[in-house]
Coordinates of C-alpha atoms in Angstrom, one line a residue:
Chain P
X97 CA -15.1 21.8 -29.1
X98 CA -12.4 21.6 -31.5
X99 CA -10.2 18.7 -32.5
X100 CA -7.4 19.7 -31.0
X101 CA -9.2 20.0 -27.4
X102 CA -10.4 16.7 -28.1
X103 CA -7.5 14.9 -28.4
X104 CA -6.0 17.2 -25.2
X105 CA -8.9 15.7 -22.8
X106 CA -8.6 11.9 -24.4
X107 CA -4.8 12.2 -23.5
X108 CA -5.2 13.2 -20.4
X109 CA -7.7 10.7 -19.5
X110 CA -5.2 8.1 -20.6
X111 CA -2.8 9.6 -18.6
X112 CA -4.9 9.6 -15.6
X113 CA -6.2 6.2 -16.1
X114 CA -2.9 5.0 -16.7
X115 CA -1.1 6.6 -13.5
X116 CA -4.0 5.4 -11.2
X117 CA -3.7 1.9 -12.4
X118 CA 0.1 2.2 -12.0
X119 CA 0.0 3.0 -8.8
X120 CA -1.9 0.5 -8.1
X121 CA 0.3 -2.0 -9.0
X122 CA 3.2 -0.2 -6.9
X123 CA 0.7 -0.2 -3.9
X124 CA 0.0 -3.9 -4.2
X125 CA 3.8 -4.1 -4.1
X126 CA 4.1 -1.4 -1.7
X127 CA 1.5 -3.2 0.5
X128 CA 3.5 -6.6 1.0
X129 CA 7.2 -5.3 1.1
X130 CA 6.3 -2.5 3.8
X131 CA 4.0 -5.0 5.5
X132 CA 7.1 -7.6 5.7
X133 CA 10.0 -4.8 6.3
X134 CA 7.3 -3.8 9.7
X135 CA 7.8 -7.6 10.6
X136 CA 11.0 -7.5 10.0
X137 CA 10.6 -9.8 7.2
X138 CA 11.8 -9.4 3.7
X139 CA 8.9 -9.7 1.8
X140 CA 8.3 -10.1 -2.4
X141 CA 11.8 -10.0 -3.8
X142 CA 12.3 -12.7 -6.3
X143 CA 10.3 -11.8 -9.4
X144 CA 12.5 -9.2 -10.9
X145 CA 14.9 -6.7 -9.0
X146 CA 13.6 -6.3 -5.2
X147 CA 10.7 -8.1 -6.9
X148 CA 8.6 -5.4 -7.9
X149 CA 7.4 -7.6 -11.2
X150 CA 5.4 -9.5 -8.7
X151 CA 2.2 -7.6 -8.5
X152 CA 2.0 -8.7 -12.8
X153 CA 3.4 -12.0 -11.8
X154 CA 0.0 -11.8 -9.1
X155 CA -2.2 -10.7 -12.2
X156 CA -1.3 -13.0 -14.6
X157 CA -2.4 -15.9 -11.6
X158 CA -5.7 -14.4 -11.3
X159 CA -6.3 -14.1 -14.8
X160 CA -5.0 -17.7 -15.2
X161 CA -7.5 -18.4 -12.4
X162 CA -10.9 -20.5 -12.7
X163 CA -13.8 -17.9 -12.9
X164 CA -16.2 -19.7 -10.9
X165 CA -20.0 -18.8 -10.2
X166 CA -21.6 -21.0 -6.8
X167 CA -24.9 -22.2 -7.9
X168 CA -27.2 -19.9 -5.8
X169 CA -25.7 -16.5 -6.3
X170 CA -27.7 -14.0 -8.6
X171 CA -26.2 -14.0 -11.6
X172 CA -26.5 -10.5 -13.2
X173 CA -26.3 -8.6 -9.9
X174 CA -22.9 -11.1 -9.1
X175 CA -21.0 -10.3 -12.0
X176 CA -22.3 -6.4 -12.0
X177 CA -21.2 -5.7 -8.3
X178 CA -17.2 -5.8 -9.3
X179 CA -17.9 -3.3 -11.6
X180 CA -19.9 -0.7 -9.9
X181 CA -16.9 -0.6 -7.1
X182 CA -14.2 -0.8 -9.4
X183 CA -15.5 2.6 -12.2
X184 CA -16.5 4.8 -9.7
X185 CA -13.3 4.5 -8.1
X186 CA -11.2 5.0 -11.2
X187 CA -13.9 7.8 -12.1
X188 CA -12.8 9.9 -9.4
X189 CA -9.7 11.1 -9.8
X190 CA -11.1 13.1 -12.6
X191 CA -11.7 16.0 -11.0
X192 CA -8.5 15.8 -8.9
X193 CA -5.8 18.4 -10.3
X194 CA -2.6 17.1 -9.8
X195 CA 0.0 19.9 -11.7
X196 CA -0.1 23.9 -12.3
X197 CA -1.5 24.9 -15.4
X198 CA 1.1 23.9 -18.7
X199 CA 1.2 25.8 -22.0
X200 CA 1.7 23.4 -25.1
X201 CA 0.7 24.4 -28.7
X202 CA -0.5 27.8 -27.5
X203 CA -2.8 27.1 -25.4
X204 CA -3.2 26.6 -21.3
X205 CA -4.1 23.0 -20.4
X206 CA -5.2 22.9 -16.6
X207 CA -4.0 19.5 -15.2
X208 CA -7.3 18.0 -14.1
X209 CA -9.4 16.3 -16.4
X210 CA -12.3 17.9 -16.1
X211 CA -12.9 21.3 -14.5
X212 CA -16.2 20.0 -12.2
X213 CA -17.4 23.2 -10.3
X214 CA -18.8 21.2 -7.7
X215 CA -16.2 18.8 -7.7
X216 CA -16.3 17.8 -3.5
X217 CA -20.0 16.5 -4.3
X218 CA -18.9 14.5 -7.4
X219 CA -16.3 13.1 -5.6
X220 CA -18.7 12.7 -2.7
X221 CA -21.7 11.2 -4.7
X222 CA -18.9 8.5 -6.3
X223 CA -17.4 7.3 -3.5
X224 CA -21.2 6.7 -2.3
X225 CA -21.8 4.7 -5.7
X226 CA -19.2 2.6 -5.0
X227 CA -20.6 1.4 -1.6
X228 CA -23.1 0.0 -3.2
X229 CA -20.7 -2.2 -5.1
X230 CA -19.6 -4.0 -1.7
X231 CA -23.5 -3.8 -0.4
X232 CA -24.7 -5.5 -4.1
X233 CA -21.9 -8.3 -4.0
X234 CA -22.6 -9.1 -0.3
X235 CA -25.6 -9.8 -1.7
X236 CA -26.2 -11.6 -4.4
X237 CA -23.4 -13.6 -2.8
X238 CA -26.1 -15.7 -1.1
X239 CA -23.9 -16.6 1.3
X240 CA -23.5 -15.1 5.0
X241 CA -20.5 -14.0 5.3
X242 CA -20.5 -11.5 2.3
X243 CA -24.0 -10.6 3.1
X244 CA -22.2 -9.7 6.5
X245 CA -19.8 -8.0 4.9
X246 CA -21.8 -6.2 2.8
X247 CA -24.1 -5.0 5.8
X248 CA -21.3 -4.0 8.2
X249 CA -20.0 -1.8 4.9
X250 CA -23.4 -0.3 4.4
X251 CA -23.6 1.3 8.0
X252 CA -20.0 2.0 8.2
X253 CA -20.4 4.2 4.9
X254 CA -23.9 5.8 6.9
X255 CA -22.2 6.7 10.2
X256 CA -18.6 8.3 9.2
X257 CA -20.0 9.9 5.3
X258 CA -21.4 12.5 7.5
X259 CA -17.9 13.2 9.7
X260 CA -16.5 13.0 6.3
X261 CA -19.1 15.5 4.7
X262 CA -18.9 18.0 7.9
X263 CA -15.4 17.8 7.7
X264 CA -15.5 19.2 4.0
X265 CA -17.7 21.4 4.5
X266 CA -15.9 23.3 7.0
X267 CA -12.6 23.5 4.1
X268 CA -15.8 24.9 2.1
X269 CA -16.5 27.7 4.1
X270 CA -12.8 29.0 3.9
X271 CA -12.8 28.5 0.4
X272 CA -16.7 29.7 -0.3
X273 CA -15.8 27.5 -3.5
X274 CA -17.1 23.5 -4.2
X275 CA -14.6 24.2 -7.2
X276 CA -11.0 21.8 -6.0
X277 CA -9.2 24.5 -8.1
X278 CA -10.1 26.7 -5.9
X279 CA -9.9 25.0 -2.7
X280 CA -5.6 24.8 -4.1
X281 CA -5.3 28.1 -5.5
X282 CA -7.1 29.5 -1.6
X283 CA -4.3 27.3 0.0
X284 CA -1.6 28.4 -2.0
X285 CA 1.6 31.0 -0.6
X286 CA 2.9 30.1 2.7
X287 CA 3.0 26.9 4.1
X288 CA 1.0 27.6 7.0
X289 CA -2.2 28.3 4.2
X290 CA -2.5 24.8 3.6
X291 CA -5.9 23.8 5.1
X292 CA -4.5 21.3 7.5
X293 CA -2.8 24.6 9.7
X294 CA -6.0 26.1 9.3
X295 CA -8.3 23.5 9.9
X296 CA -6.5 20.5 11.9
X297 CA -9.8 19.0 13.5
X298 CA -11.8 19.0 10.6
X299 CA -8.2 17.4 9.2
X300 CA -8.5 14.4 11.4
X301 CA -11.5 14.0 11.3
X302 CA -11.8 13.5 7.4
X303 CA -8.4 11.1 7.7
X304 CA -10.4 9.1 10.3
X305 CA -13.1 8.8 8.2
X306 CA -11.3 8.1 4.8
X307 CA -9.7 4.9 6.5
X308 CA -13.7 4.1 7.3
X309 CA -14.8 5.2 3.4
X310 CA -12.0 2.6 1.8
X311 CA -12.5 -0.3 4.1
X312 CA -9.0 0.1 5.2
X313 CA -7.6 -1.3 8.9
X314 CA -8.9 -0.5 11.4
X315 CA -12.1 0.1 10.1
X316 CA -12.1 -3.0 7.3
X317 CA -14.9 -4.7 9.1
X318 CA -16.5 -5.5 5.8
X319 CA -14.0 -7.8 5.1
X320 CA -12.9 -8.9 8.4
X321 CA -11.2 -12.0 7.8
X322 CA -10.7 -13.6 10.7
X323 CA -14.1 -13.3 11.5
X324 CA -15.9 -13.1 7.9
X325 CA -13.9 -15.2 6.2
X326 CA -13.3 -12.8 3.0
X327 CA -16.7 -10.5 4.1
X328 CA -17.8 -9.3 0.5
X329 CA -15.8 -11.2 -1.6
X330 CA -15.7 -14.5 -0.5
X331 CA -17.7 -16.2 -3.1
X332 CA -15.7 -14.5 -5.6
X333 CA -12.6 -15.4 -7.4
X334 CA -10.0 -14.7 -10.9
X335 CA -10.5 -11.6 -12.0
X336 CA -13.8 -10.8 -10.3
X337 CA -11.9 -10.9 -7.3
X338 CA -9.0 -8.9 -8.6
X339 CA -11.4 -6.1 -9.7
X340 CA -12.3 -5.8 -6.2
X341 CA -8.7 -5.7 -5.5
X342 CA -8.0 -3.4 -8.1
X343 CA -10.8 -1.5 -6.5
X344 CA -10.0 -1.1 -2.9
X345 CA -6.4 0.1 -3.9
X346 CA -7.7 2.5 -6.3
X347 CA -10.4 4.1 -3.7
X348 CA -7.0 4.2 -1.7
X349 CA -5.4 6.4 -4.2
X350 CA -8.4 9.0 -4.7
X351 CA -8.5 9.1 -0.9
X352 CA -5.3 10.1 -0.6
X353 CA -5.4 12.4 -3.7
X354 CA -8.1 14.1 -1.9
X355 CA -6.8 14.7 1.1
X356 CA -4.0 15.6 -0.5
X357 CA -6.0 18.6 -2.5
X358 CA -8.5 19.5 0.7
X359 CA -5.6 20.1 3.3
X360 CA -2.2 20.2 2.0
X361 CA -2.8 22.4 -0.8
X362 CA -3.1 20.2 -3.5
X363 CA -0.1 20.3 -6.1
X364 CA 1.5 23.5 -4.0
X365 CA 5.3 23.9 -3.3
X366 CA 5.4 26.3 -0.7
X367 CA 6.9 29.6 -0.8
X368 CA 7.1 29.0 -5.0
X369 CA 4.9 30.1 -7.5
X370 CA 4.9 27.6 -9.8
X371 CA 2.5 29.7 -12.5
X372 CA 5.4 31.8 -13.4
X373 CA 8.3 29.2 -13.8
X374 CA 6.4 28.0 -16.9
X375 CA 7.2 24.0 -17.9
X376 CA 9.2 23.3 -14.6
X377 CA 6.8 24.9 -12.2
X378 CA 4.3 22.3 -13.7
X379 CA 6.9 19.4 -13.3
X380 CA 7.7 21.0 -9.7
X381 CA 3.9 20.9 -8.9
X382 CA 3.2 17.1 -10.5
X383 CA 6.0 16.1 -8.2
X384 CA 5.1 17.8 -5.4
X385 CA 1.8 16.1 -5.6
X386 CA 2.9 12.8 -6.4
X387 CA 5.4 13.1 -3.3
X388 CA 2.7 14.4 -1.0
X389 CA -0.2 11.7 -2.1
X390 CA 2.9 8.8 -1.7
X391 CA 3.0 10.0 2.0
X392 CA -0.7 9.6 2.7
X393 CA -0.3 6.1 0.3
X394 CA 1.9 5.0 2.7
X395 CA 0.4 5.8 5.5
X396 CA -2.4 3.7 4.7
X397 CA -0.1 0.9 4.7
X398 CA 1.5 2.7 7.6
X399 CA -2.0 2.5 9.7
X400 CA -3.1 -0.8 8.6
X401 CA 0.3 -3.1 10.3
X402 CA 0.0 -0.9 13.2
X403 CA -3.7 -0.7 14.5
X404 CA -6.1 -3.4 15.7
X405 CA -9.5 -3.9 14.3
X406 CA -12.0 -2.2 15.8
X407 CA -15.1 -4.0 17.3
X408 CA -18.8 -2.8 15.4
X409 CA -20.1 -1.2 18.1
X410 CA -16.9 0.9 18.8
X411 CA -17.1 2.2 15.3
X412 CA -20.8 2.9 15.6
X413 CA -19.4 4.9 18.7
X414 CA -17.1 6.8 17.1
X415 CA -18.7 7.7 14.1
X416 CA -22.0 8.9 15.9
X417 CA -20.9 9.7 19.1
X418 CA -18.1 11.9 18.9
X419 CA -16.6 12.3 15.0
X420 CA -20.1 13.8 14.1
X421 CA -20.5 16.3 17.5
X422 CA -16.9 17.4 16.8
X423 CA -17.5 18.0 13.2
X424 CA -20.6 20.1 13.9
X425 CA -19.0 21.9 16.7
X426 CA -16.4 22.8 14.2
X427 CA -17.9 24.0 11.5
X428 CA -20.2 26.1 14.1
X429 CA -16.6 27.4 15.0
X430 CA -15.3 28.0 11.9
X431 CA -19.0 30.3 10.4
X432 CA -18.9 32.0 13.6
X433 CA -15.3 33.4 12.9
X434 CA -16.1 33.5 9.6
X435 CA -19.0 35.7 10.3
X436 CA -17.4 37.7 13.2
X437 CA -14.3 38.4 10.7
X438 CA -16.9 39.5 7.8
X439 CA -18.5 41.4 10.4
X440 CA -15.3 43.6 11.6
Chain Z
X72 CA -5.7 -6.9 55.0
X73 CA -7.2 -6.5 51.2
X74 CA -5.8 -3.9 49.8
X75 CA -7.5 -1.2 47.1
X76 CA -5.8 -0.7 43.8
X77 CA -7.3 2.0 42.2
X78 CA -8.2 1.8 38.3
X79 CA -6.3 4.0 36.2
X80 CA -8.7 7.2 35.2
X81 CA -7.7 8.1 31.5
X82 CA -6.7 11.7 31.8
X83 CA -8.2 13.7 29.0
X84 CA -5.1 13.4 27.0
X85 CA -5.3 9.7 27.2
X86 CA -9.0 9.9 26.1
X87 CA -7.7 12.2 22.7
X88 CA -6.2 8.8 21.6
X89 CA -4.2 11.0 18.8
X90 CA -1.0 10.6 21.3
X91 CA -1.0 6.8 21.6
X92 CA -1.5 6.7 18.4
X93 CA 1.3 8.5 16.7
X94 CA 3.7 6.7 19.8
X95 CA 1.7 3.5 18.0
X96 CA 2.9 4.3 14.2
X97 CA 6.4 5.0 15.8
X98 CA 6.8 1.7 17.3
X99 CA 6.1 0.5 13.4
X100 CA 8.0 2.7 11.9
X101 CA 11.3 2.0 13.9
X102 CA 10.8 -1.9 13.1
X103 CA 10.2 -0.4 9.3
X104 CA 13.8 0.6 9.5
X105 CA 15.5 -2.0 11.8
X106 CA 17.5 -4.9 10.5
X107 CA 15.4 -8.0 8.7
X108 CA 15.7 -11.0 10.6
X109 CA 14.6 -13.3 7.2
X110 CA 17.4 -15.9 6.1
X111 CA 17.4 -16.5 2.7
X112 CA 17.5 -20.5 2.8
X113 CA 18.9 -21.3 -0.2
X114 CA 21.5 -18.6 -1.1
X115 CA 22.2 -17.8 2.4
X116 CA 22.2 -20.8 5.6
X117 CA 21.6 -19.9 8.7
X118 CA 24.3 -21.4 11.5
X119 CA 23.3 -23.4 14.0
X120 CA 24.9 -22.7 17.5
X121 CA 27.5 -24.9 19.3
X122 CA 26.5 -28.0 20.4
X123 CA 24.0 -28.1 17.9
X124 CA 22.8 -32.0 17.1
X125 CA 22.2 -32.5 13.4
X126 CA 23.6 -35.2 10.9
X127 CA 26.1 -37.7 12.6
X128 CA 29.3 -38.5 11.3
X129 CA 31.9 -41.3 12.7
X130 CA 35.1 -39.7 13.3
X131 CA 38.9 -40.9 11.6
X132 CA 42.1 -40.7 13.3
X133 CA 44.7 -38.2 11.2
X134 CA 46.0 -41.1 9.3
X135 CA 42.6 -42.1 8.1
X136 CA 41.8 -45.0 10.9
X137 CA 38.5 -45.1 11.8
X138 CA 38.1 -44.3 16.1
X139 CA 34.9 -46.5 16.2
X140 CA 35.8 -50.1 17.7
X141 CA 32.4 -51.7 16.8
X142 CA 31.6 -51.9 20.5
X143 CA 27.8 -51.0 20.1
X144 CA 27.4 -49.1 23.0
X145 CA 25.5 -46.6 21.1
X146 CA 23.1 -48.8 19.4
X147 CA 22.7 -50.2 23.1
X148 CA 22.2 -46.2 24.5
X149 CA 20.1 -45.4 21.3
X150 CA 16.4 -45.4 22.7
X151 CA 14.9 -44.9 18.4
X152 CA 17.1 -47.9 18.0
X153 CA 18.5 -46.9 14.9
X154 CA 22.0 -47.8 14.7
X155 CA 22.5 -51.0 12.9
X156 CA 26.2 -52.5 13.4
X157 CA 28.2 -55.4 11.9
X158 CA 31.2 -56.1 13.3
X159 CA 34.7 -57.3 12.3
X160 CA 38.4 -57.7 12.5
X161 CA 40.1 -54.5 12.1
X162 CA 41.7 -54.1 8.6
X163 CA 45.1 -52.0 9.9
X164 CA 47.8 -53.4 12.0
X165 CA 48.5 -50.7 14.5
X166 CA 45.1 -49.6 17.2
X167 CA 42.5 -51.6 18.3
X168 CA 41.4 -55.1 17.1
X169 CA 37.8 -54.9 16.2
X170 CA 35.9 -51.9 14.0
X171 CA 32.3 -52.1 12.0
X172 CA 32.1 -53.7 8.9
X173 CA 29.1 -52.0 8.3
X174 CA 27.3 -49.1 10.2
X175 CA 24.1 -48.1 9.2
X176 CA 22.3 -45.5 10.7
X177 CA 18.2 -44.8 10.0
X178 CA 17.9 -41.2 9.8
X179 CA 13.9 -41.5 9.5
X180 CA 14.2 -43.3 13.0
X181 CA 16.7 -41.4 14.6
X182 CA 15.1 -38.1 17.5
X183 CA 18.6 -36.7 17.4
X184 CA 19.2 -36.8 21.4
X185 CA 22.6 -36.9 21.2
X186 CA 22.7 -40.2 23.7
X187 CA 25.1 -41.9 21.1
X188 CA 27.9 -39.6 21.4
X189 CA 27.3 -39.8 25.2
X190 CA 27.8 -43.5 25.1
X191 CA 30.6 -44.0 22.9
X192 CA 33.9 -43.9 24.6
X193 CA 36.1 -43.8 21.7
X194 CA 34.7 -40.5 20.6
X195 CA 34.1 -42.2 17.6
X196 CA 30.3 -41.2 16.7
X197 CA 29.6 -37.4 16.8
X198 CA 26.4 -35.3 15.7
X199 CA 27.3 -32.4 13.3
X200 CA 25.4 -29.1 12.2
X201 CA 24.4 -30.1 9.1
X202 CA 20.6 -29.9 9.2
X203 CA 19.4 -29.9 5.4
X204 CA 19.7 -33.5 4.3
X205 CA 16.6 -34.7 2.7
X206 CA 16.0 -37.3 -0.1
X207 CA 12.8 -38.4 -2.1
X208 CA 13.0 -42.4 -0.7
X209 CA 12.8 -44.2 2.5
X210 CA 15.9 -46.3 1.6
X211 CA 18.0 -42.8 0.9
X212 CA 17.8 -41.9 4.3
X213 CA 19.9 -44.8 5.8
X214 CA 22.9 -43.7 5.6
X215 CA 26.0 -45.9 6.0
X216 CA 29.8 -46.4 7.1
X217 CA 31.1 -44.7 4.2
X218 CA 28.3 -41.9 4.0
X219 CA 28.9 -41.0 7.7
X220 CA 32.8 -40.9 6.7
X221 CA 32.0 -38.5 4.1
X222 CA 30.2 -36.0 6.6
X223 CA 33.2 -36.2 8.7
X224 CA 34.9 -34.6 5.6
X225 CA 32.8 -31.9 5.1
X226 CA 32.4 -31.0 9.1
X227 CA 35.9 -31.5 10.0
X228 CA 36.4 -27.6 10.3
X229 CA 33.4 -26.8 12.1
X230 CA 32.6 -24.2 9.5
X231 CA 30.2 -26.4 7.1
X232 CA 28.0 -23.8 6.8
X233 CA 30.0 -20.7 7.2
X234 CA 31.6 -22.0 4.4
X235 CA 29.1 -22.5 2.0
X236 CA 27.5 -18.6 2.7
X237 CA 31.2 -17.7 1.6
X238 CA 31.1 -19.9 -1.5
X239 CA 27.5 -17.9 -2.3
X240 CA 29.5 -14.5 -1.9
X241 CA 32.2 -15.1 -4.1
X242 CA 30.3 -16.5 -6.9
X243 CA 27.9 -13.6 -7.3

């Protein structure tokens, strides 16, 4: 590679690191004002206009904050578990593309860090990594609430990764590409190519399950504070705790990236072909994907102040008992068209 | 006769959930956009309705004659027994012949029932709106003839607090 690449792929890992930790910031804002406007409360709105300094105000707390270590905890597996949830779940949005290819200094730079062909199992095989960040902390925790935690997260990730996995796999077969360029560029033209038109079961059930993959409400029975006390993280605290924090927003973010790129054809305008409108088509298509992954943001947010909890064996149900039939029915669905269509 | 209520089947639509779900996020959604209910204390007071019983304050007649007469009917109606009065010969010529030399009332004791202003039959004693009076001492919280006179000043108009939100809105 030559120097000039080099620098290309470092910048745009910046970038990328940059924007993800961005918006997690604006989601840890996001998170309380929406929260309170839903209450009809107010929310955050001293520190700085609206308050939307508060999520550094937050930061510079927990950094300020006593690091403390209880007594019986495993020591290397205790201060190793923040870390295995928090990279993988930065790591991830690497594969993403989130813009049309640009042309600077005479040559085409393809939005997305890294061109993965089998980027679906590398986002997959993270996601899974990072699992074991909640199940290591629960723990070494030594304590029963986190070890709780930690368990309930475990079989959650068992029980809806396969919906989630069947759900892809049916976006696979009308792709016939693990390639997430090519899962946009297949979904690109009218609006009714996006995969969600195409595919709306398979649709619903990957959102079901993302809310189950990123502990979110109503499935956040990992952490299920009334009951758990803080599940996973309850032993920890400063910035320990905040790169949990850190880490559950940023899952959040890839999610919705994801679903973003699988069924509403990724950085896409539709109707525009934003190849041949050269340095604005690419700002069209950033936008476009910034707009469309603030939607599914918010609707995290969205979800969790509207839902209940839901009890363990009811997610056990759904997961096994319908998400997974459904899934398999679908993608039976899906080949045999495929097939029948090949066929004629 | 008992009668049979039937339990509701879930149609297969109800079973789908997706439907009571969306009608779920748009219950959210419509309070996302509705009017805040939050007061924001210090810059902005919320008013208390009529006939609300906060601070009391002992009314003056327009020429600055105090209406109370000193009869202690209202530390005799007061069941926190809170109001402490000395009486003496009234100072002006003209009205009646006794009023309080000193009036002190304990605002750590008081319940705020309101049975004072019940009693007194001058209409001298009254309770006011005025709900955010606090102080760091025991002693600063008695407060006397001349402190209840002041209140009566400031909640004269009936728009203490009304007043202040205005003062806020014209400053910034």
């Amino acid at each position: 590679m030559d120097l000039l690449g080099f620098i290309i792929i470092c910048v745009k890992v910046l970038l990328v690191f940059a924007a993800t930790m961005l918006t997690v910031l604006i989601m840890i804002y996001a998170e309380r004002r929406v929260s309170a406007f839903m209450q009809g409360r107010l929310g955050p709105n001293r520190v700085g206009p609206q308050g939307i300094l508060q999520p550094i105000a937050d930061g510079i707390k927990f950094l300020m904050k006593e690091d403390i270590i209880p007594a019986g905890v495993d020591k290397p597996i205790f201060i190793l578990a923040p870390a295995v949830l928090l990279i993988p779940a930065l790591m991830t949005f690497a594969v993403i593309p989130f813009g049309s290819d640009i042309t600077l200094f005479g040559r085409q730079i393809p939005l997305q860090v890294a061109d993965v062909n089998v980027g679906i199992l590398y986002v997959l095989a993270l996601t899974s990594i990072g699992v074991y960040g909640i199940v290591l902390a629960g723990w070494s925790s030594n304590s029963k609430y986190s070890l709780l935690g930690g368990l309930r997260s475990a079989a959650q990730l068992i029980s809806y990764e396969l919906a989630m996995g069947l759900a892809v796999v049916s976006i696979i077969l009308l792709s016939g590409s693990l390639k997430l360029n090519d899962i946009v560029a297949d979904q690109q033209g009218y609006l009714f190519s996006w995969n969600v038109f195409k595919q709306p079961v398979a649709f619903i059930i990957f959102l079901i399950a993302v809310y189950a993959e990123t502990n979110r409400l109503p499935f956040d029975l990992s952490e299920a504070e009334q009951e758990l006390v803080g599940g996973y993280h309850t032993e920890y605290s400063s910035i320990k705790f905040s790169m949990f924090f850190m880490a559950e927003y940023a899952n959040m973010i890839t999610a919705a990236a994801l679903t973003v790129t699988l069924f509403f054809g990724g950085w896409d305008v539709p109707l525009i072909n934003e190849t041949s409108l050269g340095i604005w088509g690419t700002l069209l298509s950033v936008s476009s994907f910034i707009l469309k992954m603030g939607f599914f943001l918010f609707l995290f947010i969205w979800v969790r102040w509207t839902f209940p909890r839901f009890r363990y064996d009811q997610l056990m149900k759904l997961g096994w008992k319908v998400m997974l039939p459904i899934a398999l029915l679908n993608i039976f669905i899906t080949a045999g068209y495929l097939t029948i269509t090949a066929l004629i | 006769m008992a009668t049979i209520i039937k339990s509701y089947e879930p149609t297969f639509w109800d079973k789908l959930y997706i439907p009571a779900l969306v009608k779920g996020l748009m219950v959210t959604i419509k309070h996302f956009f509705r009017r805040k209910v939050t007061v924001q204390y210090p810059d902005e007071h919320h008013i208390p309705p009529e006939g609300y019983r906060g601070l009391h304050r002992l009314n003056k007649f327009p020429e600055g004659r105090i209406k109370c007469v000193a009869c202690e009917m209202c530390s005799a109606a007061c069941p926190a027994d809170c109001i402490h009065i000395i009486p003496g010969p009234s100072p002006w010529d003209e009205g009646k012949e006794r009023y309080p030399v000193r009036f002190d009332i304990d605002l750590l004791r008081c319940i705020f029932c309101g049975f004072c202003e019940m009693a007194c039959p001058e209409e001298a004693i009254e309770l006011t709106e005025i709900y955010d009076f606090s102080d760091y001492t025991r002693e600063g919280l008695i407060i006397d003839k001349d402190g209840l006179l002041e209140v009566y000043e400031l909640t004269k108009d009936k728009n203490y607090y009304s007043r202040k939100n205005d003062n806020k809105e014209s400053e910034s």
